[in-house]
CSV table of C-alpha atoms in Angstrom, one decimal:
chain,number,residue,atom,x,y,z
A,18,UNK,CA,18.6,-79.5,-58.9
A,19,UNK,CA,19.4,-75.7,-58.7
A,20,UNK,CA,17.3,-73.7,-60.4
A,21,UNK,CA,17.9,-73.0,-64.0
A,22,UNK,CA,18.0,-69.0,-64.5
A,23,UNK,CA,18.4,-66.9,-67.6
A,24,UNK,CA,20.1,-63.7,-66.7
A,25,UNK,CA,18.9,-60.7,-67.5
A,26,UNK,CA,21.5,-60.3,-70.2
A,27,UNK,CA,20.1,-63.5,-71.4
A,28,UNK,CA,16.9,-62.1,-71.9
A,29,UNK,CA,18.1,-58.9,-73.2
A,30,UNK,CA,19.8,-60.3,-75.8
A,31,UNK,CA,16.9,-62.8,-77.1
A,32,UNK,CA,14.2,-59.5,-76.8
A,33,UNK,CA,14.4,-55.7,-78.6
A,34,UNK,CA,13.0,-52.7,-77.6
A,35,UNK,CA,13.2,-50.8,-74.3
A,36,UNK,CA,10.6,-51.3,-71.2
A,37,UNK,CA,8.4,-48.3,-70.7
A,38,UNK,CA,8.6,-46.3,-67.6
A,39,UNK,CA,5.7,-44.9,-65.5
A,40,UNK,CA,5.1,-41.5,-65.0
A,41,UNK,CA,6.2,-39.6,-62.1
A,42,UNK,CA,2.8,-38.0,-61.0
A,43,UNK,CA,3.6,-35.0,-62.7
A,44,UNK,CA,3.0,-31.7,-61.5
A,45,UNK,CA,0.8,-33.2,-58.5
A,46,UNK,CA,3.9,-34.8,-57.2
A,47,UNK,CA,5.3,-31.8,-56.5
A,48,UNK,CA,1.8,-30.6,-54.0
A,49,UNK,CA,1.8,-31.2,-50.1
A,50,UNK,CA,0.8,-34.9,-49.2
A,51,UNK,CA,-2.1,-33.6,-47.6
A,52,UNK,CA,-3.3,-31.8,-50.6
A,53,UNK,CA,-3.1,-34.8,-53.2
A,54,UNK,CA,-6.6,-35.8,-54.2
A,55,UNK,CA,-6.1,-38.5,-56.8
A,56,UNK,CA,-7.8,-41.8,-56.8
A,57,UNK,CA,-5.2,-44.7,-56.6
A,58,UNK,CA,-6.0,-48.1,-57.8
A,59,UNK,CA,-5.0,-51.2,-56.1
A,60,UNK,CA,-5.3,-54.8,-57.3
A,61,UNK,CA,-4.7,-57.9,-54.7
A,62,UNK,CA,-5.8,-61.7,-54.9
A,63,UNK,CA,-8.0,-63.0,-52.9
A,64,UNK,CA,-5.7,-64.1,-50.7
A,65,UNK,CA,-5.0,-61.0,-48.9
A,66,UNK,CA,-8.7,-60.4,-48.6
A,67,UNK,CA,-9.1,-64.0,-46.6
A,68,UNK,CA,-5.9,-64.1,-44.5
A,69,UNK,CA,-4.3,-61.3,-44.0
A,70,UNK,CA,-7.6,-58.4,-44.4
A,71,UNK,CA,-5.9,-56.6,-41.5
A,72,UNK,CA,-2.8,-55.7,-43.4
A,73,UNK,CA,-4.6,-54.2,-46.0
A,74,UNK,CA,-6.6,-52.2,-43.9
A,75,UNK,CA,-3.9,-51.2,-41.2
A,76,UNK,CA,-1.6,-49.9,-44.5
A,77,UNK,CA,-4.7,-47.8,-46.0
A,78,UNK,CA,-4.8,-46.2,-42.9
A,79,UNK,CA,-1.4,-45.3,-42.6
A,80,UNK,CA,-1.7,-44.1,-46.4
A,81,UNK,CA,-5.0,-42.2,-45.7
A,82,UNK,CA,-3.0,-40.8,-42.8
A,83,UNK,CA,-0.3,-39.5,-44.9
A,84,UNK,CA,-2.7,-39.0,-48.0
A,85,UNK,CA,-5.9,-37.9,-46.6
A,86,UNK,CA,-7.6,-36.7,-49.6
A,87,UNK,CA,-6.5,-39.5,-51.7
A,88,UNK,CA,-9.2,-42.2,-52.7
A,89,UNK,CA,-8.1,-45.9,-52.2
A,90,UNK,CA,-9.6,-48.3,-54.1
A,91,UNK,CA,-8.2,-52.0,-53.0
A,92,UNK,CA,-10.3,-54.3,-55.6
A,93,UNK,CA,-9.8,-58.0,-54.8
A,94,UNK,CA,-8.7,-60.9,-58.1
A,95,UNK,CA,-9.0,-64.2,-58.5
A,96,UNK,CA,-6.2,-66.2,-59.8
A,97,UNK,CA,-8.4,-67.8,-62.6
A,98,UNK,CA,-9.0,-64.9,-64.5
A,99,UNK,CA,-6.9,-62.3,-63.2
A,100,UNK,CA,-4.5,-62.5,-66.3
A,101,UNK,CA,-7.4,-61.9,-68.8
A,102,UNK,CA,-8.7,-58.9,-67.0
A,103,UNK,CA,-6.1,-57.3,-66.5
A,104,UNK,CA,-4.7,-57.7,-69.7
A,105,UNK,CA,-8.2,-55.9,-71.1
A,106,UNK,CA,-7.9,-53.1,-68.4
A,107,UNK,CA,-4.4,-52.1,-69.6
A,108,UNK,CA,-5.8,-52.0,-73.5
A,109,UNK,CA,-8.3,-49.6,-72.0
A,110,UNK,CA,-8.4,-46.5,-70.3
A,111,UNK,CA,-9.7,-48.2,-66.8
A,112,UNK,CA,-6.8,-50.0,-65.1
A,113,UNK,CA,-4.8,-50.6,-61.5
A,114,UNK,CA,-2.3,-48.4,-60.7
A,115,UNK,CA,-0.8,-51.4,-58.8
A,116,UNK,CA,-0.8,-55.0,-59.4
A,117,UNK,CA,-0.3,-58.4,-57.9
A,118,UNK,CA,1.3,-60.5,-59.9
A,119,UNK,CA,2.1,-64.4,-59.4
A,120,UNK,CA,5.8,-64.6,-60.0
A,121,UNK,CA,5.6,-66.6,-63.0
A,122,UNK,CA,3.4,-64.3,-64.3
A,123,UNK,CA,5.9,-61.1,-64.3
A,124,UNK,CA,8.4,-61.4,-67.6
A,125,UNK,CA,5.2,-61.0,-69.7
A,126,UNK,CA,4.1,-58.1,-68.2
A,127,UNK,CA,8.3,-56.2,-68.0
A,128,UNK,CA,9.0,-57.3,-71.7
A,129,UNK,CA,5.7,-56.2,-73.2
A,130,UNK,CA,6.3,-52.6,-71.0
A,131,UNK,CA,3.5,-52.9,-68.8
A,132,UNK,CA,5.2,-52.2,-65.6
A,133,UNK,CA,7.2,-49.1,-64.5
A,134,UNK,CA,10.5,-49.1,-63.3
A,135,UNK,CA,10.8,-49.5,-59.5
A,136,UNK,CA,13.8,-47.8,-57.4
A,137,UNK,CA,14.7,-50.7,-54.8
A,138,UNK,CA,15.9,-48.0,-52.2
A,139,UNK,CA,12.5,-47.1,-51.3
A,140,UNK,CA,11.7,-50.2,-49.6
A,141,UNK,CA,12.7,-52.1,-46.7
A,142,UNK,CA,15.5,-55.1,-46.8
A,143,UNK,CA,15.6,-54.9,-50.5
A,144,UNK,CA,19.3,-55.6,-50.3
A,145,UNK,CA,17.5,-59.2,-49.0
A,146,UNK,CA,15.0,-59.8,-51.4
A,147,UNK,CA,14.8,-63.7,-51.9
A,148,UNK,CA,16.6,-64.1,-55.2
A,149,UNK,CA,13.8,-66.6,-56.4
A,150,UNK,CA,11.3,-63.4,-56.3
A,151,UNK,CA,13.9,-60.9,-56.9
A,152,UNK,CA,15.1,-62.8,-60.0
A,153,UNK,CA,11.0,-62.4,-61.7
A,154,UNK,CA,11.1,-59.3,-61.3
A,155,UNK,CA,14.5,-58.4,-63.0
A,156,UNK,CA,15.0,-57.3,-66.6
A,157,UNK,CA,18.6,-55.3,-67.7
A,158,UNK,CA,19.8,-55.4,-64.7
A,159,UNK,CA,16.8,-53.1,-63.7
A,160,UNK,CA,13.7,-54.0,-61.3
A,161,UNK,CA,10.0,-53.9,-62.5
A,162,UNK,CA,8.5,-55.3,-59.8
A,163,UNK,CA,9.1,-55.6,-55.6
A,164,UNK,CA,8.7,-59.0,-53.8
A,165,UNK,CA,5.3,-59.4,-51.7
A,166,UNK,CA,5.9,-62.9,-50.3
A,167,UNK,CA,7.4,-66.5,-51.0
A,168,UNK,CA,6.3,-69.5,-50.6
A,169,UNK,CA,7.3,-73.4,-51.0
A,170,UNK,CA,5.5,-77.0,-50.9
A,171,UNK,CA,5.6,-79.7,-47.9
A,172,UNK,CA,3.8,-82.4,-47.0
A,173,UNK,CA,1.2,-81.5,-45.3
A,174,UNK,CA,-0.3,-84.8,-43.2
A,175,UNK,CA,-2.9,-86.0,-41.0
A,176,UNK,CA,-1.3,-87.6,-37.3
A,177,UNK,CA,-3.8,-89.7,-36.5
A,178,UNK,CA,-4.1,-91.1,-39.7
A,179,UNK,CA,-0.4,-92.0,-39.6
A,180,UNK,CA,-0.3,-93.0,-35.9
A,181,UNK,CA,-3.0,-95.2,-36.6
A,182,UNK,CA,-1.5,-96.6,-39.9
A,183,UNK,CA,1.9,-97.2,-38.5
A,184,UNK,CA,2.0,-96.4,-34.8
A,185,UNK,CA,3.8,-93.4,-35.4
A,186,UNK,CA,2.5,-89.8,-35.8
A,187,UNK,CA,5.7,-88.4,-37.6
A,188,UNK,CA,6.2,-87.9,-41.7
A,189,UNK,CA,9.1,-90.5,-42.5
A,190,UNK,CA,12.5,-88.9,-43.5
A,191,UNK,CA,12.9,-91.2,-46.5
A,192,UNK,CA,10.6,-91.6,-49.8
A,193,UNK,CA,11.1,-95.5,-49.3
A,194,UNK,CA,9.6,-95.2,-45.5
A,195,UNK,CA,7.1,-93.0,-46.6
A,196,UNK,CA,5.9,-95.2,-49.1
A,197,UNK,CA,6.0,-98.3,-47.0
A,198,UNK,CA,3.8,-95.7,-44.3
A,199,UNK,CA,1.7,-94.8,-47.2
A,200,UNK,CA,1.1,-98.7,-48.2
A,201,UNK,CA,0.5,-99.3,-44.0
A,202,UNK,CA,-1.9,-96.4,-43.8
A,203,UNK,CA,-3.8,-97.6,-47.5
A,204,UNK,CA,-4.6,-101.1,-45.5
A,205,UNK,CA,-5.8,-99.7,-42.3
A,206,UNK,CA,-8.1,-97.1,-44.1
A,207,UNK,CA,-9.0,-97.8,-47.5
A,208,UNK,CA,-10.6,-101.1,-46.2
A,209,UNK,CA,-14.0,-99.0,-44.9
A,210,UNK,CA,-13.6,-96.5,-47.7
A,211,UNK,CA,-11.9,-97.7,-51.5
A,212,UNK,CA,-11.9,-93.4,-52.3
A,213,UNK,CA,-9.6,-93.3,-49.7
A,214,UNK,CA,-5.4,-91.8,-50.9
A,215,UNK,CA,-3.2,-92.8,-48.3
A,216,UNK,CA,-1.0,-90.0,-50.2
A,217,UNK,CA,-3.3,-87.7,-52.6
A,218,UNK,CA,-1.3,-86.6,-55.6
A,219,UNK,CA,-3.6,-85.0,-57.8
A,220,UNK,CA,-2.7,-86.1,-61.7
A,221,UNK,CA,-2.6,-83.1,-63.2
A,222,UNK,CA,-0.7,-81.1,-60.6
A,223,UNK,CA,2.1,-79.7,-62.5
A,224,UNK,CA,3.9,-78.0,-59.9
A,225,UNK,CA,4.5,-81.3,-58.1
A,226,UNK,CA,5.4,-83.8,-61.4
A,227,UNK,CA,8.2,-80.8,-62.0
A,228,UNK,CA,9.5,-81.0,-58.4
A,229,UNK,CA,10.1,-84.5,-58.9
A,230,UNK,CA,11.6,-83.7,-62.5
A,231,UNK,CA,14.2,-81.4,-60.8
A,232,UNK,CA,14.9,-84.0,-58.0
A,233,UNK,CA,16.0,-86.2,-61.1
A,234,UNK,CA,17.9,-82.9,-62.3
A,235,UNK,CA,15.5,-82.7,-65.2
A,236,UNK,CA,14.1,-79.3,-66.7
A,237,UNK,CA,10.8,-78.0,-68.5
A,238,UNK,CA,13.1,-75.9,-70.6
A,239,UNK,CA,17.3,-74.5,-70.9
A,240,UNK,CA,18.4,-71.7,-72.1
A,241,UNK,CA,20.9,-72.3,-75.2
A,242,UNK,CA,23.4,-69.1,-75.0
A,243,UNK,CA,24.5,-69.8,-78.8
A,244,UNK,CA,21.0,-69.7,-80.4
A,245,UNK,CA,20.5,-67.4,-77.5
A,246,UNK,CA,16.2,-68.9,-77.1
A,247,UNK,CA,14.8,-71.4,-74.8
A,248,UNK,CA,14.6,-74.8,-75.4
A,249,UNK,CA,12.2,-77.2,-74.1
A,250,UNK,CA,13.5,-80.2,-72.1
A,251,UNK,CA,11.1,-82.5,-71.1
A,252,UNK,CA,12.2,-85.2,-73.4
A,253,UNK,CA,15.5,-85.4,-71.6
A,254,UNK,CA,16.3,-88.7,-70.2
A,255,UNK,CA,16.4,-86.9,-66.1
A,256,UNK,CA,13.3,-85.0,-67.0
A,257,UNK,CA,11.4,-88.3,-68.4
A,258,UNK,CA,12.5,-90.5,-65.6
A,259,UNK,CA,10.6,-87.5,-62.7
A,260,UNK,CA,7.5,-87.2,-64.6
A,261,UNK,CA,7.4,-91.4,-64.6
A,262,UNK,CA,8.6,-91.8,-60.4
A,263,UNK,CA,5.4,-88.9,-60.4
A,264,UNK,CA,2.8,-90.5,-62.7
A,265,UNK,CA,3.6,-93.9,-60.9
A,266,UNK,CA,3.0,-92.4,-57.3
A,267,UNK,CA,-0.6,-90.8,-58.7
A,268,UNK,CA,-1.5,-94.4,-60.1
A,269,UNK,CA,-0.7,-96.3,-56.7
A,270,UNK,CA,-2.1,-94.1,-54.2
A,271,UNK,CA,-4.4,-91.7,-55.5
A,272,UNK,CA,-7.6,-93.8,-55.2
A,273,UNK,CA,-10.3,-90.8,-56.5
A,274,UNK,CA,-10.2,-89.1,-59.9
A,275,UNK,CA,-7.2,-88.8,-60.7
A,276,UNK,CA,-7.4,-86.1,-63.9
A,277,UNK,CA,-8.1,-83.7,-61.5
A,278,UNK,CA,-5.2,-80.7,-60.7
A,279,UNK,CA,-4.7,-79.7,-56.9
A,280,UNK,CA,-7.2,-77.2,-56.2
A,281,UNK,CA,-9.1,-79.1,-53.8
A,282,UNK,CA,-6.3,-80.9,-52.1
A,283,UNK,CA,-7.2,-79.2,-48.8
A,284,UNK,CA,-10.7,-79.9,-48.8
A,285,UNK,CA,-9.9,-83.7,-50.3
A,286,UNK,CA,-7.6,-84.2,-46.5
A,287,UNK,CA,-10.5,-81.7,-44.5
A,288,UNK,CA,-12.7,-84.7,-45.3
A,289,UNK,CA,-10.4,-87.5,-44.6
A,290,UNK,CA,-10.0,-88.8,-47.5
A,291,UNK,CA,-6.3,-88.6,-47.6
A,292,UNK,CA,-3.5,-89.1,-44.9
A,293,UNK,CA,-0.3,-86.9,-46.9
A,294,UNK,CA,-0.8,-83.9,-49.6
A,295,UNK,CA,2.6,-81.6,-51.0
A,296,UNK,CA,1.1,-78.4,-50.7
A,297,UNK,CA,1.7,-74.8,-50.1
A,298,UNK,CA,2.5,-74.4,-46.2
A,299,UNK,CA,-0.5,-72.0,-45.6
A,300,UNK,CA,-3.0,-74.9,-46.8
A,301,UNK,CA,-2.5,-76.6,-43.5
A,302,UNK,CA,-4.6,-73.8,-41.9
A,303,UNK,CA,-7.6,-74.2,-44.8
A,304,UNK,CA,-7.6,-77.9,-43.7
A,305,UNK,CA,-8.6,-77.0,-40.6
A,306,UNK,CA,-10.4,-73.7,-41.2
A,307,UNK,CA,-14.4,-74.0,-40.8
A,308,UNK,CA,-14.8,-71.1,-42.8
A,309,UNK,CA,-13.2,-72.2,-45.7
A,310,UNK,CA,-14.7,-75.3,-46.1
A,311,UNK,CA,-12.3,-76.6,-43.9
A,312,UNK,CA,-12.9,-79.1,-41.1
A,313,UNK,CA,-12.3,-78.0,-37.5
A,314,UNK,CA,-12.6,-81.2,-36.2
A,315,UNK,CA,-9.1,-81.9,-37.6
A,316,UNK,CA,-7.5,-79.1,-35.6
A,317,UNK,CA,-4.2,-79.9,-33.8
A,318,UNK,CA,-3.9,-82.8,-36.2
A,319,UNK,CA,-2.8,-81.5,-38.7
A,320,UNK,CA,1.1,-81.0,-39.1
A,321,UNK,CA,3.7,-80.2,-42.2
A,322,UNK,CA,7.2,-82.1,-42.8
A,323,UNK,CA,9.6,-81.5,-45.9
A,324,UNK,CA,8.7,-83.6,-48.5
A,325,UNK,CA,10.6,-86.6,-49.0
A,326,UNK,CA,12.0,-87.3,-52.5
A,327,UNK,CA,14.0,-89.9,-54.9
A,328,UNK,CA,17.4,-91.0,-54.0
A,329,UNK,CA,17.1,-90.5,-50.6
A,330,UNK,CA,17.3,-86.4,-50.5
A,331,UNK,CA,14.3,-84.2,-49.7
A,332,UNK,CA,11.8,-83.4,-53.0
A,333,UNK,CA,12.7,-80.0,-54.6
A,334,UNK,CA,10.2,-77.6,-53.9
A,335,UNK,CA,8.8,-74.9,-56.5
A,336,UNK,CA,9.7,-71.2,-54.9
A,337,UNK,CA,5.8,-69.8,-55.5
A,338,UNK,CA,4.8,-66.8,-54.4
A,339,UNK,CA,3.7,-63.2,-55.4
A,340,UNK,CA,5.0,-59.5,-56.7
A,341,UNK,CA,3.7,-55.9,-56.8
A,342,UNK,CA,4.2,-53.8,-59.5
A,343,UNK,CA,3.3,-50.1,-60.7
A,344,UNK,CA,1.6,-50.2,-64.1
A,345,UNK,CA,3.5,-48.1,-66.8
A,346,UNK,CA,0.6,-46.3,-67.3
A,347,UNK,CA,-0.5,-45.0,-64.1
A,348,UNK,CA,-0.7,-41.2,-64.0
A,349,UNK,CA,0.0,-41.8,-60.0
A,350,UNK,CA,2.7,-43.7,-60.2
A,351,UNK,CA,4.7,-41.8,-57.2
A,352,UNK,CA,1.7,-42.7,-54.8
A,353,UNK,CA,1.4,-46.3,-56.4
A,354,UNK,CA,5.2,-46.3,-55.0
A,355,UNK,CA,4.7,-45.2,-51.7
A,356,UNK,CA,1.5,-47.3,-51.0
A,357,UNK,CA,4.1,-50.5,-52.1
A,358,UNK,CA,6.3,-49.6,-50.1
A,359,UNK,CA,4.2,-49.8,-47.1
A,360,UNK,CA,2.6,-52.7,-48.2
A,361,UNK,CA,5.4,-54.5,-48.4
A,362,UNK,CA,7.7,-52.5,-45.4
A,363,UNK,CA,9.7,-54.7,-42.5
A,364,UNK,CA,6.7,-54.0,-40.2
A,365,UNK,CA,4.5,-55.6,-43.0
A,366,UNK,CA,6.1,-58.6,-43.5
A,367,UNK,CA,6.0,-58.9,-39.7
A,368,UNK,CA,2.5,-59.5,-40.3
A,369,UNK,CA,2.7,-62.0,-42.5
A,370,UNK,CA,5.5,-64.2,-40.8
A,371,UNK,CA,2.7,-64.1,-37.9
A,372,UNK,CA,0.5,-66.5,-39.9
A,373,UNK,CA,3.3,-68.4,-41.1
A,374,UNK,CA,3.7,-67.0,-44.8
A,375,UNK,CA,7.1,-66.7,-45.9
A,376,UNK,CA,8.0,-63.2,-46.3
A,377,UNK,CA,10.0,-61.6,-49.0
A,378,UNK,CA,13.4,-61.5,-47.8
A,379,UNK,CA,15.7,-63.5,-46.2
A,380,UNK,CA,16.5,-61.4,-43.3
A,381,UNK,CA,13.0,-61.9,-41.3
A,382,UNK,CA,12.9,-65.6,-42.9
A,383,UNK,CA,15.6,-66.7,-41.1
A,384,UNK,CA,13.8,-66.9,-37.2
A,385,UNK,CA,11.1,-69.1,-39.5
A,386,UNK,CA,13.5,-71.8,-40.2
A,387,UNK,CA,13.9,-72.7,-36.5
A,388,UNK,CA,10.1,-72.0,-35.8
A,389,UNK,CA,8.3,-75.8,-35.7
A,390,UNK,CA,5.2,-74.5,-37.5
A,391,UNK,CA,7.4,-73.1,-40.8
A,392,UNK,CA,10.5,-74.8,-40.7
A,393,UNK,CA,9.6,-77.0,-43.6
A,394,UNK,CA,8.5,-74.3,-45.7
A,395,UNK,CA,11.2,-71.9,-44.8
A,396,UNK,CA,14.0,-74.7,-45.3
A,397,UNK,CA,12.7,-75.4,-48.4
A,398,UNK,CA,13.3,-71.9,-49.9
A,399,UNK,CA,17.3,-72.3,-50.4
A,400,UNK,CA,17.4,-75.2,-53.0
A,401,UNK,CA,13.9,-74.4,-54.6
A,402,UNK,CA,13.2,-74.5,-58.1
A,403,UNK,CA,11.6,-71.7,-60.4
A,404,UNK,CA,9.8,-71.8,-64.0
A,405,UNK,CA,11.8,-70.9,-66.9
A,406,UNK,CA,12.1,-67.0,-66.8
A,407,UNK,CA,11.2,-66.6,-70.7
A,408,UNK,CA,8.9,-64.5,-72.7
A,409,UNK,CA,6.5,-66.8,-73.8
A,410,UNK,CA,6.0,-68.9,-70.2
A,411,UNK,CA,2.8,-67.4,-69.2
A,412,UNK,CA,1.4,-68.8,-72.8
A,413,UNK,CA,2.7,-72.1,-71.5
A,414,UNK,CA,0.3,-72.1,-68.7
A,415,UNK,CA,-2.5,-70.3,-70.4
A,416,UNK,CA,-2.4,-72.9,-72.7
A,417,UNK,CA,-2.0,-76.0,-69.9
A,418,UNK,CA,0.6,-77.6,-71.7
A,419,UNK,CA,2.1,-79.7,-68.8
A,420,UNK,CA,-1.2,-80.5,-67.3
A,421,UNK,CA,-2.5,-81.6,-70.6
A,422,UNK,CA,1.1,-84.1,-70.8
A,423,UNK,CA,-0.1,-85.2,-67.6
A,424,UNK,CA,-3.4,-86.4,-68.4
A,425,UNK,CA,-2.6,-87.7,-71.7
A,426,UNK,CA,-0.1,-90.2,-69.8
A,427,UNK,CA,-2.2,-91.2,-67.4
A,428,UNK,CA,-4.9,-91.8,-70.3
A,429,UNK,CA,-2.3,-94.0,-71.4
A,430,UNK,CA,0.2,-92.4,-74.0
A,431,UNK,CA,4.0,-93.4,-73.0
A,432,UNK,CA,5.9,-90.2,-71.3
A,433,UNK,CA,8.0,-90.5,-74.2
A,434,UNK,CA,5.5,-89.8,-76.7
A,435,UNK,CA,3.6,-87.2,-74.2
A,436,UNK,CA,7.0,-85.4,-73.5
A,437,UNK,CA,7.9,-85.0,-76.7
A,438,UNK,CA,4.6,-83.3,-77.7
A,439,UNK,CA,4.8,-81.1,-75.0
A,440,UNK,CA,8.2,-80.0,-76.0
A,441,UNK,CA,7.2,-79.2,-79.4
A,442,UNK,CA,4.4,-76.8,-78.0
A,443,UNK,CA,6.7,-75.5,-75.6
A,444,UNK,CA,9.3,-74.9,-78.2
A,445,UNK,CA,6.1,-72.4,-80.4
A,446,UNK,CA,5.2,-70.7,-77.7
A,447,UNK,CA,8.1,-70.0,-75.3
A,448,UNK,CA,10.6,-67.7,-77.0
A,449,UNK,CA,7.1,-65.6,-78.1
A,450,UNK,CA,6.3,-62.4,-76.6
A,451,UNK,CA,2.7,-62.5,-75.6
């Protein structure tokens, strides 16, 4: 399925009111670089802190170099309560002057005026920004935010588990071989250990039951350009028959708890207690990485293949990944700028491409679909599929609507029934602005 977009017009028409603007640094912006002595306010996930810490600190030096009086103050988020916190900073006087921002997480933030308007021109291969990240961070055919990095799901697998299984160490191309792997691999493992998932599929992992909805050509929501809202779609007959094929895969070869979401997939397969997880590329290396609860021991066994899906075609993957935006109200919004811009420059990314992430555009993404280590992930870019790009869709996950359809089937409602109750909470809270 290609991913469902609403336009920017779309959007525009369904919300009033214009989208603040940051200010320009005012008279300071005017002053000699190396007279600026402003504090500037940076906020990154954790993830920058853990995998890529030399970036951060390379950039700050060419910023400090350039800016030697200004203070930089890199503080590092977690995803779980990120959203809250910032949303309290910006009611208060104490906030970033740049943010990371998931990329489902943007429209919120652009429609309630929270982020200043970004000039593309000042930073590198803009004219390639990956239209999945791109698209987040669009509103009136104007940009709020700039693209930090993508990413995309694959199966990540153990190749001794599957040598062993099926005297072969290589992912099947087909769903139908990979189950009839996954049924081989069950039998030579789960006989010494009944907590063993030949293929671990967490039940409430969201992200993967809507990758196999879109391999259907089902939805979570469509845009209807005559009532001009968002309507929720789960109840469709494609969308019902993915969230069954997905439900029915997590009943027959997810041997643990199944209520539980995908947060500790890696460390689930670090123990070897699974042989195949669908998972962000970069979770490959915490599989394997001691330091991260990881299991070293597994090193050089682990590998990553496209996922296979229904009907014979490779599963859709959801295009992830995160932005960087200038708060409306920073009062340095010109040195916010410049710092993104570094951040996220061509010599940047190179950084990133070096440890396998995705990087924001297409232009240096293009050597990683050849490269054995990200060709999976980089493949699955093209024909990825994205959230709905509405108001209210951070409310949506807030209030874990699709997670909490996923347990309720697997407690043992019908999808029907469970589908059509998560439409109808879709339906309140996703033409809403937060």
């Amino acid at each position: 399925m290609k991913r469902k977009l609403i336009s920017a017009v779309g959007v525009a028409a369904m919300m009033a009111g214009a989208v603040a603007c940051g200010s320009d640094g005012g008279d300071n912006s005017a002053k000699d670089p190396k007279d600026r002595d402003e504090t500037l306010t940076v906020w990154l996930m954790v993830d920058a802190q853990s995998t890529w810490p030399e970036l951060v600190k390379d950039v700050n030096a060419q910023f400090r170099k350039k800016y030697p009086k200004v203070d930089v103050k890199v503080q590092y988020q977690q995803w779980a309560d990120k959203a809250k916190k910032l949303d309290t900073a910006l009611g208060g006087d104490s906030f970033p002057d740049v943010v990371e921002l998931g990329n489902t997480e943007t429209m919120q933030y652009i429609l309630n005026g929270a982020l200043a308007e970004i000039d593309p021109a000042k930073y590198d291969n803009s004219d390639t920004w990956i239209q999945g990240l791109k698209d987040t961070c669009s509103f009136e055919g104007k940009l709020y935010c700039v693209p930090y990095y993508a990413g995309a799901r694959v199966a990540i697998y153990n190749t001794e588990m599957l040598k062993k299984g099926t005297g072969s160490d290589k992912l099947p191309a087909t769903e139908d071989e990979l189950l009839a792997a996954m049924d081989k691999v069950q039998a030579e493992y789960g006989k010494k250990d009944r907590r063993f998932s030949p293929l671990y599929l967490p039940g409430r992992y969201w992200y993967a039951a809507m990758s196999y909805v879109a391999a259907y050509g089902g939805s979570i929501a469509e845009y209807d350009e005559g009532a001009k809202e968002w309507k929720a779609s789960l109840s469709s007959p494609d969308s019902q028959k993915g969230i069954e094929h997905f439900v029915n895969l997590v009943k027959k070869y997810n041997k643990a708890d199944q209520t539980k979401d995908e947060q500790d997939h890696a460390n689930v397969m670090a123990n070897e207690k699974a042989a195949v997880i669908y998972g962000n590329g970069w979770e490959a290396g915490s599989v394997v990485d001691g330091k991260n609860n990881g299991n070293p021991k597994l090193e050089g066994k682990i590998s990553t293949a496209g996922m296979p899906g229904p009907n014979g075609k490779a599963l859709p993957s959801f295009i992830g990944g995160s932005d960087l935006a200038v708060t409306s109200k920073s009062k340095v919004s010109d040195l916010a700028e410049d710092w993104v811009s570094m951040f996220t420059s061509e010599k940047s990314q190179e950084v990133l491409t070096s440890k396998n992430i995705l990087p924001n555009n297409t232009k240096q993404l293009e050597p990683l679909k050849a490269k054995p280590e990200t060709a999976p992930i980089a493949n699955a870019v093209p024909d990825a599929w994205f959230t709905p790009i509405a108001p209210g869709w951070t409310s949506i996950e807030k209030e874990e609507v699709l997670e909490n359809m996923l347990l309720a089937i697997l407690k043992g409602d019908s999808v029907a029934d469970a589908a059509k109750e998560a439409d109808a909470e879709i339906n309140e809270l996703i033409n809403q602005e937060s």
